[in-house]
PDB file of C-alpha atoms in Angstrom:
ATOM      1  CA  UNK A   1     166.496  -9.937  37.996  1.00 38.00           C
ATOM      2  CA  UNK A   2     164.303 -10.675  41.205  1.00 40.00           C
ATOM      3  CA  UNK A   3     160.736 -10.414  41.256  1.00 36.00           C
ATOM      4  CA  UNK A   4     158.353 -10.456  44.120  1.00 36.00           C
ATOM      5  CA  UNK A   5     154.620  -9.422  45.243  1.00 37.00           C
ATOM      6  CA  UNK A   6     154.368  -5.889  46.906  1.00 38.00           C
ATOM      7  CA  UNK A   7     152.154  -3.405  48.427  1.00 40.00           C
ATOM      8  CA  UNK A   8     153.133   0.449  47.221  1.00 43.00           C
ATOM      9  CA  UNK A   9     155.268   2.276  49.652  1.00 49.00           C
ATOM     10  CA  UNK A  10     157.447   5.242  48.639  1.00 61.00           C
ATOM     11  CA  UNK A  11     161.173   5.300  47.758  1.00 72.00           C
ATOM     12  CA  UNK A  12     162.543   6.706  51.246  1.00 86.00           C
ATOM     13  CA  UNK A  13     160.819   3.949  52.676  1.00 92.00           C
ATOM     14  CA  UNK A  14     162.869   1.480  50.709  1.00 93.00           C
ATOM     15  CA  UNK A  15     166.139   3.599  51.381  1.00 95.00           C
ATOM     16  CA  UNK A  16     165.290   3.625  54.937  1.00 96.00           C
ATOM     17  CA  UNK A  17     164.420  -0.396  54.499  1.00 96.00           C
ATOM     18  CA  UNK A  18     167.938  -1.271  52.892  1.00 97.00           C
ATOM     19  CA  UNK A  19     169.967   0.997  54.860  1.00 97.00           C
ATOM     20  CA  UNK A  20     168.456  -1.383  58.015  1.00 97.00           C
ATOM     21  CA  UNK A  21     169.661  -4.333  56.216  1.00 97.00           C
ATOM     22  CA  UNK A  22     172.790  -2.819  55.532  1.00 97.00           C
ATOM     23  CA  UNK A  23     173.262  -2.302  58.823  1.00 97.00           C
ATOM     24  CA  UNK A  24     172.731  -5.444  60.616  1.00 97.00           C
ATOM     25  CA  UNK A  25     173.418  -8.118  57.827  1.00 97.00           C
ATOM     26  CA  UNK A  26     171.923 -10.478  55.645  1.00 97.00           C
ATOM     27  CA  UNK A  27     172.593 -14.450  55.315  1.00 96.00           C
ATOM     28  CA  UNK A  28     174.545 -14.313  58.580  1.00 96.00           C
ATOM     29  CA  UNK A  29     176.730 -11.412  56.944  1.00 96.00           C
ATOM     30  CA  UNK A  30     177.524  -8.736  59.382  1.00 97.00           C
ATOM     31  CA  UNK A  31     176.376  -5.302  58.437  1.00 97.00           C
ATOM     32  CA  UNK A  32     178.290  -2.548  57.147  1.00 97.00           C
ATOM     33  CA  UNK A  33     178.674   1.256  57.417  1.00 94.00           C
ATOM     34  CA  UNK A  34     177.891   4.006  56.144  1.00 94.00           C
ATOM     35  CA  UNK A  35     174.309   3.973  55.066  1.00 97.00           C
ATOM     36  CA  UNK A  36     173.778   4.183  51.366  1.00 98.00           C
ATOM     37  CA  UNK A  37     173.230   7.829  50.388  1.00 97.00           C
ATOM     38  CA  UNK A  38     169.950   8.800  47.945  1.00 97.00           C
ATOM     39  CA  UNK A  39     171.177  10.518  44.433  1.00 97.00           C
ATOM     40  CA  UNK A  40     168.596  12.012  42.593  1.00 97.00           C
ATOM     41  CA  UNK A  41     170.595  11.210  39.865  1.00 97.00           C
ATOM     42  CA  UNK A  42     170.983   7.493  40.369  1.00 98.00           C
ATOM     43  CA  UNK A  43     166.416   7.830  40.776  1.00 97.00           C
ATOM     44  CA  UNK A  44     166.777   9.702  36.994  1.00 98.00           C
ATOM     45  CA  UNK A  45     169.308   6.675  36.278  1.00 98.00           C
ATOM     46  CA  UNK A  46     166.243   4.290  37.272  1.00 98.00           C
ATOM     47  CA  UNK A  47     163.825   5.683  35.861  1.00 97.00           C
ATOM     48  CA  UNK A  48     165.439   5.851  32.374  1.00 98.00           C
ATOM     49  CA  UNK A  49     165.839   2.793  32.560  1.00 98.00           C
ATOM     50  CA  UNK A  50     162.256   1.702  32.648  1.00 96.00           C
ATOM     51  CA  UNK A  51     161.867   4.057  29.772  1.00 96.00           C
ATOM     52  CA  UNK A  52     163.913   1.429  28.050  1.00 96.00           C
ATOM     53  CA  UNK A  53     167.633   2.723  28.410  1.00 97.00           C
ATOM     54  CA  UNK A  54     170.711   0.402  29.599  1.00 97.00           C
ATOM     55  CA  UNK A  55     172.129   0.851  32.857  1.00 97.00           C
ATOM     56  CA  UNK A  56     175.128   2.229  31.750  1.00 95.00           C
ATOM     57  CA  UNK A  57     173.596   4.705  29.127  1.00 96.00           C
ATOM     58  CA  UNK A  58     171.029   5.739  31.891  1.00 98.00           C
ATOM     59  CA  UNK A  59     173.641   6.525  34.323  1.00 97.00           C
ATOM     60  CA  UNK A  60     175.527   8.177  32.080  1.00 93.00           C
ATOM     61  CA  UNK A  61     172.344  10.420  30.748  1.00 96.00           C
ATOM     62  CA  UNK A  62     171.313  11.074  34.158  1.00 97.00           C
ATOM     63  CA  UNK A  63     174.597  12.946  34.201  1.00 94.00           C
ATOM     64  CA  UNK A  64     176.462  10.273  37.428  1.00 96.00           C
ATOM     65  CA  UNK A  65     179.414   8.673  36.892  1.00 95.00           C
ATOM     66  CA  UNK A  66     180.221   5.715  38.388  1.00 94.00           C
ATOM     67  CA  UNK A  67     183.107   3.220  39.368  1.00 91.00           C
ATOM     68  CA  UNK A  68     180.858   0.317  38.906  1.00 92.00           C
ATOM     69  CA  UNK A  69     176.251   0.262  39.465  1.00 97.00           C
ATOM     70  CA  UNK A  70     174.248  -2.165  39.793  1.00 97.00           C
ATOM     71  CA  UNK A  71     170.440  -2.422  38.712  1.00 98.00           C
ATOM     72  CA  UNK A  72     168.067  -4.726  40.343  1.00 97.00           C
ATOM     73  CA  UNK A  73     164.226  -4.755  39.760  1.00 94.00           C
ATOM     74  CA  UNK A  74     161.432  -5.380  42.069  1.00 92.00           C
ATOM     75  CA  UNK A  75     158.242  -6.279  39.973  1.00 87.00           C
ATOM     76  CA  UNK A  76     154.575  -6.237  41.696  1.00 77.00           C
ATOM     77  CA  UNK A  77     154.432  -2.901  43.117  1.00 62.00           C
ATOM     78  CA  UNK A  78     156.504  -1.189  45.963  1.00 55.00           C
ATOM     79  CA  UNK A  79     155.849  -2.551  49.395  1.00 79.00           C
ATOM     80  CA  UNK A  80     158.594  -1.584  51.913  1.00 89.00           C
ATOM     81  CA  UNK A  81     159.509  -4.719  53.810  1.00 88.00           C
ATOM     82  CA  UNK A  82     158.575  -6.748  50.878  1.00 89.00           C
ATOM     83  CA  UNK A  83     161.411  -5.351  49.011  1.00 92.00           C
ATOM     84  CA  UNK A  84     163.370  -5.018  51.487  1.00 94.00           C
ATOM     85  CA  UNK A  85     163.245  -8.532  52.366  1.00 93.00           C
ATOM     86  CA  UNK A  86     163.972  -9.694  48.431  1.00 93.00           C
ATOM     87  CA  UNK A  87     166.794  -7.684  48.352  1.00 95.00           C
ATOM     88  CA  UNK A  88     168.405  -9.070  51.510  1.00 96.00           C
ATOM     89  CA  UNK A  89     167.709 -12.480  50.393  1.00 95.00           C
ATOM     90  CA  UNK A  90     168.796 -12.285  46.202  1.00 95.00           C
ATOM     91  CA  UNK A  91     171.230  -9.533  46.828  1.00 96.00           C
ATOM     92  CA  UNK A  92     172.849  -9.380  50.528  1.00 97.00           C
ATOM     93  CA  UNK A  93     176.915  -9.454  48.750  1.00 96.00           C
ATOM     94  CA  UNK A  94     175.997  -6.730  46.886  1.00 97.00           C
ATOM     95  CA  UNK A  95     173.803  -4.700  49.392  1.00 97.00           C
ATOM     96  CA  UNK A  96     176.446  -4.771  51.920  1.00 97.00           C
ATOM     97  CA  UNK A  97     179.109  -4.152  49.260  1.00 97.00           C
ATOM     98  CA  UNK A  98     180.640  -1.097  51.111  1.00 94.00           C
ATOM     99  CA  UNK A  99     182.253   0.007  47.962  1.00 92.00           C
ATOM    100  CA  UNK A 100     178.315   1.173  46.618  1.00 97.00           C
ATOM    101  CA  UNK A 101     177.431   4.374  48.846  1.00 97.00           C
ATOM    102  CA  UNK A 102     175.290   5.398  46.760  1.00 98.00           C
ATOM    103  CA  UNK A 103     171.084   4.737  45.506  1.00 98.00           C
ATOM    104  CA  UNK A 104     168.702   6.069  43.306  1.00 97.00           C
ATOM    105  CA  UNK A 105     165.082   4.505  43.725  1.00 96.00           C
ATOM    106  CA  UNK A 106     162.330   4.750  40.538  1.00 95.00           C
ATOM    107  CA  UNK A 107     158.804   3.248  42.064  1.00 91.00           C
ATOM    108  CA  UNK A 108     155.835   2.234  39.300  1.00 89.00           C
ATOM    109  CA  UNK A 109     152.592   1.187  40.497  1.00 85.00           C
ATOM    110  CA  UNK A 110     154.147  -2.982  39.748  1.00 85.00           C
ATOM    111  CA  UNK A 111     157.647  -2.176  39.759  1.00 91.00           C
ATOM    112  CA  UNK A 112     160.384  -0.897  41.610  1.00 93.00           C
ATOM    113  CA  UNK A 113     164.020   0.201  40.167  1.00 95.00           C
ATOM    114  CA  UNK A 114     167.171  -0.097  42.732  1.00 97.00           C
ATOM    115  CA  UNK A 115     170.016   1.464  41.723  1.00 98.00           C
ATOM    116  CA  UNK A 116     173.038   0.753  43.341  1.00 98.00           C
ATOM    117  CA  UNK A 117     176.151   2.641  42.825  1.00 98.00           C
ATOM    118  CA  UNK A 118     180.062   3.031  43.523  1.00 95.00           C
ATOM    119  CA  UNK A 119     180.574   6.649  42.996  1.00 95.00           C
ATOM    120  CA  UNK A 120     183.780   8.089  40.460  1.00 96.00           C
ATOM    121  CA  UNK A 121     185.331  10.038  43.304  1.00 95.00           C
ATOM    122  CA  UNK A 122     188.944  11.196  41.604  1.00 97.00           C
ATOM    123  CA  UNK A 123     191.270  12.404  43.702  1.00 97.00           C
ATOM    124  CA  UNK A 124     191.259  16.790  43.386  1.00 96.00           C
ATOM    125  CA  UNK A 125     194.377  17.986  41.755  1.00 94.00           C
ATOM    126  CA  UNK A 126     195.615  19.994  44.796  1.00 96.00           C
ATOM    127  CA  UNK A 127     196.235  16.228  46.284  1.00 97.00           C
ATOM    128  CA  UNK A 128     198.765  15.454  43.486  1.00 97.00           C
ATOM    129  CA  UNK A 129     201.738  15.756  45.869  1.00 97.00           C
ATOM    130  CA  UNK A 130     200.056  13.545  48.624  1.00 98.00           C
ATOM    131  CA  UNK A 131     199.241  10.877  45.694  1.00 98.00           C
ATOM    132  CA  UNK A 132     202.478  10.890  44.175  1.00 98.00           C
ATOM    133  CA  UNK A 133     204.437   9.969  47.370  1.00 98.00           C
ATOM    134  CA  UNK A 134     201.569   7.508  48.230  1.00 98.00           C
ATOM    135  CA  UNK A 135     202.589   5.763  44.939  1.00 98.00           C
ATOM    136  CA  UNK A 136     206.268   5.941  45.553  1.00 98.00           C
ATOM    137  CA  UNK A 137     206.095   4.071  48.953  1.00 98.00           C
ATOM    138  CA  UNK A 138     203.937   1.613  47.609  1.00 98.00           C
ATOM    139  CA  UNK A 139     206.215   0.991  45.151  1.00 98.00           C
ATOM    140  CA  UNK A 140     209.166   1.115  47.216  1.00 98.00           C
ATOM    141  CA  UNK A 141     207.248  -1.489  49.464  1.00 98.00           C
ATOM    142  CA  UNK A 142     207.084  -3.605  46.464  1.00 98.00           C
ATOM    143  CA  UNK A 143     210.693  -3.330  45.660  1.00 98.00           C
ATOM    144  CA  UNK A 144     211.517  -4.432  49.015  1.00 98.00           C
ATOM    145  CA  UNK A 145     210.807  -8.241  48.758  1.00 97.00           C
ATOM    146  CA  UNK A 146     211.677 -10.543  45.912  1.00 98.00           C
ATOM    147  CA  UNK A 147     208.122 -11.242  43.406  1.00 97.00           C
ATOM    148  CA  UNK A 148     207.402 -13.173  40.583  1.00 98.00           C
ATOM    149  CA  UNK A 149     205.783 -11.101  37.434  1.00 98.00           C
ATOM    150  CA  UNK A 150     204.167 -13.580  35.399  1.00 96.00           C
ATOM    151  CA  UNK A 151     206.674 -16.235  34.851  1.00 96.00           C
ATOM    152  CA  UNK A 152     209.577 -13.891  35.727  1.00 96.00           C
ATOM    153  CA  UNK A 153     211.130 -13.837  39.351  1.00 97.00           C
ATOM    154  CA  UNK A 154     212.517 -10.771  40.548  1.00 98.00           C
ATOM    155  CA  UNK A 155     215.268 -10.448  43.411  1.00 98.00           C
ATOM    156  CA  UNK A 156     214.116  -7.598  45.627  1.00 98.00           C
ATOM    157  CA  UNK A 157     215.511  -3.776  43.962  1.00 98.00           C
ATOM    158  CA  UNK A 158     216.715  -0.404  45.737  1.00 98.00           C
ATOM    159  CA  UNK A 159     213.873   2.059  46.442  1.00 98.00           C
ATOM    160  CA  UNK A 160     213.694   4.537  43.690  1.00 98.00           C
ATOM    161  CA  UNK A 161     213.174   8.560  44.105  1.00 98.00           C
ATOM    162  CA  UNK A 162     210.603  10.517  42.603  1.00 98.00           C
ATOM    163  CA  UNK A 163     212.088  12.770  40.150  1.00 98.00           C
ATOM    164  CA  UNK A 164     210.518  16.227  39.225  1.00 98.00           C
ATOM    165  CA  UNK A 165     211.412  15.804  35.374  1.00 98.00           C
ATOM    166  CA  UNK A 166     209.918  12.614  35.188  1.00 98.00           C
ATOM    167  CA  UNK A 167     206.692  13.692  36.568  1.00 98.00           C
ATOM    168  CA  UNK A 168     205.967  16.573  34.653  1.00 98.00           C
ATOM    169  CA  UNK A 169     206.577  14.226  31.460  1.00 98.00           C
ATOM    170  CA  UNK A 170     203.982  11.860  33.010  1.00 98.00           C
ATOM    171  CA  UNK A 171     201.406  14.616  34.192  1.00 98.00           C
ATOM    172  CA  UNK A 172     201.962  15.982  30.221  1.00 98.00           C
ATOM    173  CA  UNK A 173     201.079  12.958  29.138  1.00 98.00           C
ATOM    174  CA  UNK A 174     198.370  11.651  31.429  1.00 98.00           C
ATOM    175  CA  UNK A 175     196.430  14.966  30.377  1.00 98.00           C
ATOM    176  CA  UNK A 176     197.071  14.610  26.645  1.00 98.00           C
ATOM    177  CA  UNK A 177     195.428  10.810  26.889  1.00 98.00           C
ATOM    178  CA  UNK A 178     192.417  12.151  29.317  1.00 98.00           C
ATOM    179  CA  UNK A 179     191.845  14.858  26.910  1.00 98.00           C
ATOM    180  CA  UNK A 180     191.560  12.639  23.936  1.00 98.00           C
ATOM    181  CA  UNK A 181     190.666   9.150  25.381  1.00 97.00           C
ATOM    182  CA  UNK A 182     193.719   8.202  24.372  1.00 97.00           C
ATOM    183  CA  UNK A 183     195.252   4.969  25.736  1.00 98.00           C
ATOM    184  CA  UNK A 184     198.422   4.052  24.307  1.00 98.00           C
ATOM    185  CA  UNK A 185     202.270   3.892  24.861  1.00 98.00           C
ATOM    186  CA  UNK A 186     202.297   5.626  21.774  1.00 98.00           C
ATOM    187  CA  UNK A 187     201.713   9.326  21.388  1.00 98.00           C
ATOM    188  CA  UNK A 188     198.916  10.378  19.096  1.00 97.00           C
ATOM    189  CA  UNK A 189     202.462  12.304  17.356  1.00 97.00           C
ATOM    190  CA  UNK A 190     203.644   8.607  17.386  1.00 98.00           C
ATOM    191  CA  UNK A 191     206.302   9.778  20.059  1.00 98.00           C
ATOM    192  CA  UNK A 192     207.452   6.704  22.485  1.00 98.00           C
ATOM    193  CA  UNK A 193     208.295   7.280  26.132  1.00 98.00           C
ATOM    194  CA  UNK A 194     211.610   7.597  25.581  1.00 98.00           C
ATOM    195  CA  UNK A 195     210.998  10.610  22.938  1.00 98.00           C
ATOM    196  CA  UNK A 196     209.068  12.275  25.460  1.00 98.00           C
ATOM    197  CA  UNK A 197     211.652  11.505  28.808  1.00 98.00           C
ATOM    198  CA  UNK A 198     214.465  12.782  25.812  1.00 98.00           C
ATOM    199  CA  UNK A 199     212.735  16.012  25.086  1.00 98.00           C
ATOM    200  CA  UNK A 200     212.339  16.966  28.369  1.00 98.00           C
ATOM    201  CA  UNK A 201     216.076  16.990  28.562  1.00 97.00           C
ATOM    202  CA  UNK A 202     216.409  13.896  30.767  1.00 98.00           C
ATOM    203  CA  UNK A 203     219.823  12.107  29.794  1.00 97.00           C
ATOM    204  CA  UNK A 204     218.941   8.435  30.178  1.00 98.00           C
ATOM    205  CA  UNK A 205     220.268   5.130  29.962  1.00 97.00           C
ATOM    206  CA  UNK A 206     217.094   3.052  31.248  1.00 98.00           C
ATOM    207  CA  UNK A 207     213.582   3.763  30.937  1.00 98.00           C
ATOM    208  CA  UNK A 208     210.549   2.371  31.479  1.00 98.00           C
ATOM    209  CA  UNK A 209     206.273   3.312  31.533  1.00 98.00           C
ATOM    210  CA  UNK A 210     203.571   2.506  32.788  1.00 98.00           C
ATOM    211  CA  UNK A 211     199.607   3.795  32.120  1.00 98.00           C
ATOM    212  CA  UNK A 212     196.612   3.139  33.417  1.00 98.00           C
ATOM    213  CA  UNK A 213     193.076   4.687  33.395  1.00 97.00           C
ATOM    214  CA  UNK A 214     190.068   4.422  35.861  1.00 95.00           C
ATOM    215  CA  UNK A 215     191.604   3.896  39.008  1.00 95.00           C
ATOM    216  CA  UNK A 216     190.824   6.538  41.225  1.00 96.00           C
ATOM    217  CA  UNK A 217     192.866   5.571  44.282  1.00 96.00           C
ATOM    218  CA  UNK A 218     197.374   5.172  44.744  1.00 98.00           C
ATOM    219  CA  UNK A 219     196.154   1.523  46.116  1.00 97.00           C
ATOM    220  CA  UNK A 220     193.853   0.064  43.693  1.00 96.00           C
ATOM    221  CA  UNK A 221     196.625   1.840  40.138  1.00 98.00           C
ATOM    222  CA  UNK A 222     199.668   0.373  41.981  1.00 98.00           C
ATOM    223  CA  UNK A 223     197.731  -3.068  42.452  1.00 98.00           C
ATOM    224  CA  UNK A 224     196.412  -3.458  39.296  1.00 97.00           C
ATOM    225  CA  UNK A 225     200.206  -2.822  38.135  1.00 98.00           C
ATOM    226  CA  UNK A 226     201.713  -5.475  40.050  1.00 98.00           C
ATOM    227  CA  UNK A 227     199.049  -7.635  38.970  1.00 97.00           C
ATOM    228  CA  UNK A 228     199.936  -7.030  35.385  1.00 97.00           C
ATOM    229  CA  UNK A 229     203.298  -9.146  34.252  1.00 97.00           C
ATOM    230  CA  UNK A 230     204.431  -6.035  32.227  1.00 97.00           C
ATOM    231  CA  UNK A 231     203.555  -3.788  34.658  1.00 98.00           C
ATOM    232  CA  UNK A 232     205.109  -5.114  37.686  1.00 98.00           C
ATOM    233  CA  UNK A 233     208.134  -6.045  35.459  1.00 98.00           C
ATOM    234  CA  UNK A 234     208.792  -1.958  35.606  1.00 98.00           C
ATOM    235  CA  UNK A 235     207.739  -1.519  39.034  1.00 98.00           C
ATOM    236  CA  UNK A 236     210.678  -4.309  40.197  1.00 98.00           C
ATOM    237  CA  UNK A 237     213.275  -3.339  37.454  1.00 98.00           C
ATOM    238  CA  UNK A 238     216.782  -3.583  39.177  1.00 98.00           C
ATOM    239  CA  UNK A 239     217.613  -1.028  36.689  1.00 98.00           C
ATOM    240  CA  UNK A 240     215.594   2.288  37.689  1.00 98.00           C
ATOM    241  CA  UNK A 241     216.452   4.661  39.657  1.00 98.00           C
ATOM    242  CA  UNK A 242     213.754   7.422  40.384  1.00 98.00           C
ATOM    243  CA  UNK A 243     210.316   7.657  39.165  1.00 98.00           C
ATOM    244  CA  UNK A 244     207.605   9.946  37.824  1.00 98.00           C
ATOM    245  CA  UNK A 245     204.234   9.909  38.285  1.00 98.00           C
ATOM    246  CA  UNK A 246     200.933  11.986  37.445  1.00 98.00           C
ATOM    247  CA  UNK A 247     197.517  11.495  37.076  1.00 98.00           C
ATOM    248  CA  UNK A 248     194.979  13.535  35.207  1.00 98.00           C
ATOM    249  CA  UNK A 249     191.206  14.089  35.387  1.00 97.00           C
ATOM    250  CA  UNK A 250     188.560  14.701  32.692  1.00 96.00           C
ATOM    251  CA  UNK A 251     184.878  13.659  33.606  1.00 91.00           C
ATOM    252  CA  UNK A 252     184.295  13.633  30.181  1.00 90.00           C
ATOM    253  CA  UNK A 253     186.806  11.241  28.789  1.00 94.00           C
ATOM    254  CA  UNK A 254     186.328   7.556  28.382  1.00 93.00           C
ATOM    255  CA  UNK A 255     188.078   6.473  31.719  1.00 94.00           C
ATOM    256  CA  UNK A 256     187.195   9.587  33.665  1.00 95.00           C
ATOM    257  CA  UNK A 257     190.931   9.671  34.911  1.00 97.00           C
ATOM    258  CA  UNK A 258     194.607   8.111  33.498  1.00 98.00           C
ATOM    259  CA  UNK A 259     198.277   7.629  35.282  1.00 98.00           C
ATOM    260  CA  UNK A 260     201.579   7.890  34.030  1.00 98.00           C
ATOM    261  CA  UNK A 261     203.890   6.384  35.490  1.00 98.00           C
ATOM    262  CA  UNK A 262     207.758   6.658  34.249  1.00 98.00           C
ATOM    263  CA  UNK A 263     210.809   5.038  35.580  1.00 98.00           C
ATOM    264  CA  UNK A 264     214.248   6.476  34.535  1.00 98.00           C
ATOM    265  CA  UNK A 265     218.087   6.021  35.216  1.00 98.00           C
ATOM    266  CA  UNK A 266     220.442   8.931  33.954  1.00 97.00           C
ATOM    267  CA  UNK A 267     223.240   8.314  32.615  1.00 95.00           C
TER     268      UNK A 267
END
């Protein structure tokens, strides 16, 4: 935590303060756009947490949900450029993080709380088809040079199709796990991805999953797949031919939102 020596000033000041910073730099960084937006929640976030609540519990109470927040704490009151200044200096990286858009401010007469958030921001279910052929050619842009997955090298594959069958087995499934939390290959009826390709009435000979949960964008669940040895084993498989994918949303889950993806080859 940082600590400095302030005169009181109100919270818009400070938002007004940090939004300068975050505008021209810090530390020889260059600024960065947009402004940071006030949330009265992220303020109820900050001031439950000087009540004695975690970050993460306070956030969550205050009713936000976040990608990732940050907390930092001002002690001896609330003076604008004081604080300002303090923040620029202990916290420029994360102040000109343009990733947190969001800030809630909580001001005691010897304290100020800074609240510093990366909103969840799901994409709506009307953008499903958008997403899924996002996914696809990211994929497909993956298949098209040779990679290594973990200690496994992979020659460079054929794009692959999406295929409606497969995606409605993956959007079945991606709302089953968000509806329970669930995180698993395995089907809370025990079912494995081939049961539930098989019952859709897709005739396979290859098949292959992949899941994830709290991504929120096609580029940050299809890097975090390739980064993964298992993962980006499926995404280079010589042996798939089309693809399904889905994502589902549920605020109130433990991940907020979870992908399927499924790779097939019919027979």
């Amino acid at each position: 935590m940082a600590f400095a020596q302030c005169a009181l000033s109100t919270g818009h000041d400070v938002l007004s303060a940090l939004n300068s910073v975050r505008s021209n730099g810090c530390l020889g960084r260059p600024g960065v756009s947009p402004p940071l937006r006030e949330s009265a929640q992220l303020s109820d976030a900050a001031k439950r947490t000087a009540a004695g609540l975690g970050l993460a519990d306070a956030v969550a109470a205050a009713g936000y949900r976040a990608n990732r927040s940050l907390i930092i704490r001002v002690s001896g009151g609330g003076g604008t450029q004081a604080v300002a200044s303090l923040v620029a200096r202990e916290y420029c990286a994360h102040l000109l993080d343009a990733a947190y858009v969001e800030i809630g401010v909580y001001q005691q007469p010897r304290e100020t709380r800074i609240i510093l958030a990366a909103p969840f921001l799901p994409p709506p279910a009307e953008a499903t088809p958008a997403v899924a052929l996002r996914v696809l050619q990211l994929v497909n842009n993956a298949r098209e040079r040779a990679r290594t997955c973990g200690t496994s090298r992979f020659p460079a594959a054929q794009p692959l199709t999406l295929n409606e069958t497969l995606s409605r087995v993956a959007l079945a499934y991606a709302a089953d796990m968000a509806q329970y939390s669930h995180f698993s290959h395995e089907g809370r009826d025990g079912s494995s991805p081939a049961d539930r390709i098989t019952r859709a009435g897709y005739n396979w000979k290859s098949v292959g999953e992949n899941i994830a949960a709290g991504q929120t964008t096609p580029e940050s669940v299809v890097e975090g797949w390739l980064k993964s040895p298992h993962h980006c084993e499926n995404v280079m498989g010589p042996q798939f031919r089309e693809m399904g994918i889905a994502f589902y949303v549920n605020r109130a889950s433990q991940a907020g939102i979870y992908w399927v993806q499924l790779f097939g080859a019919r027979r």
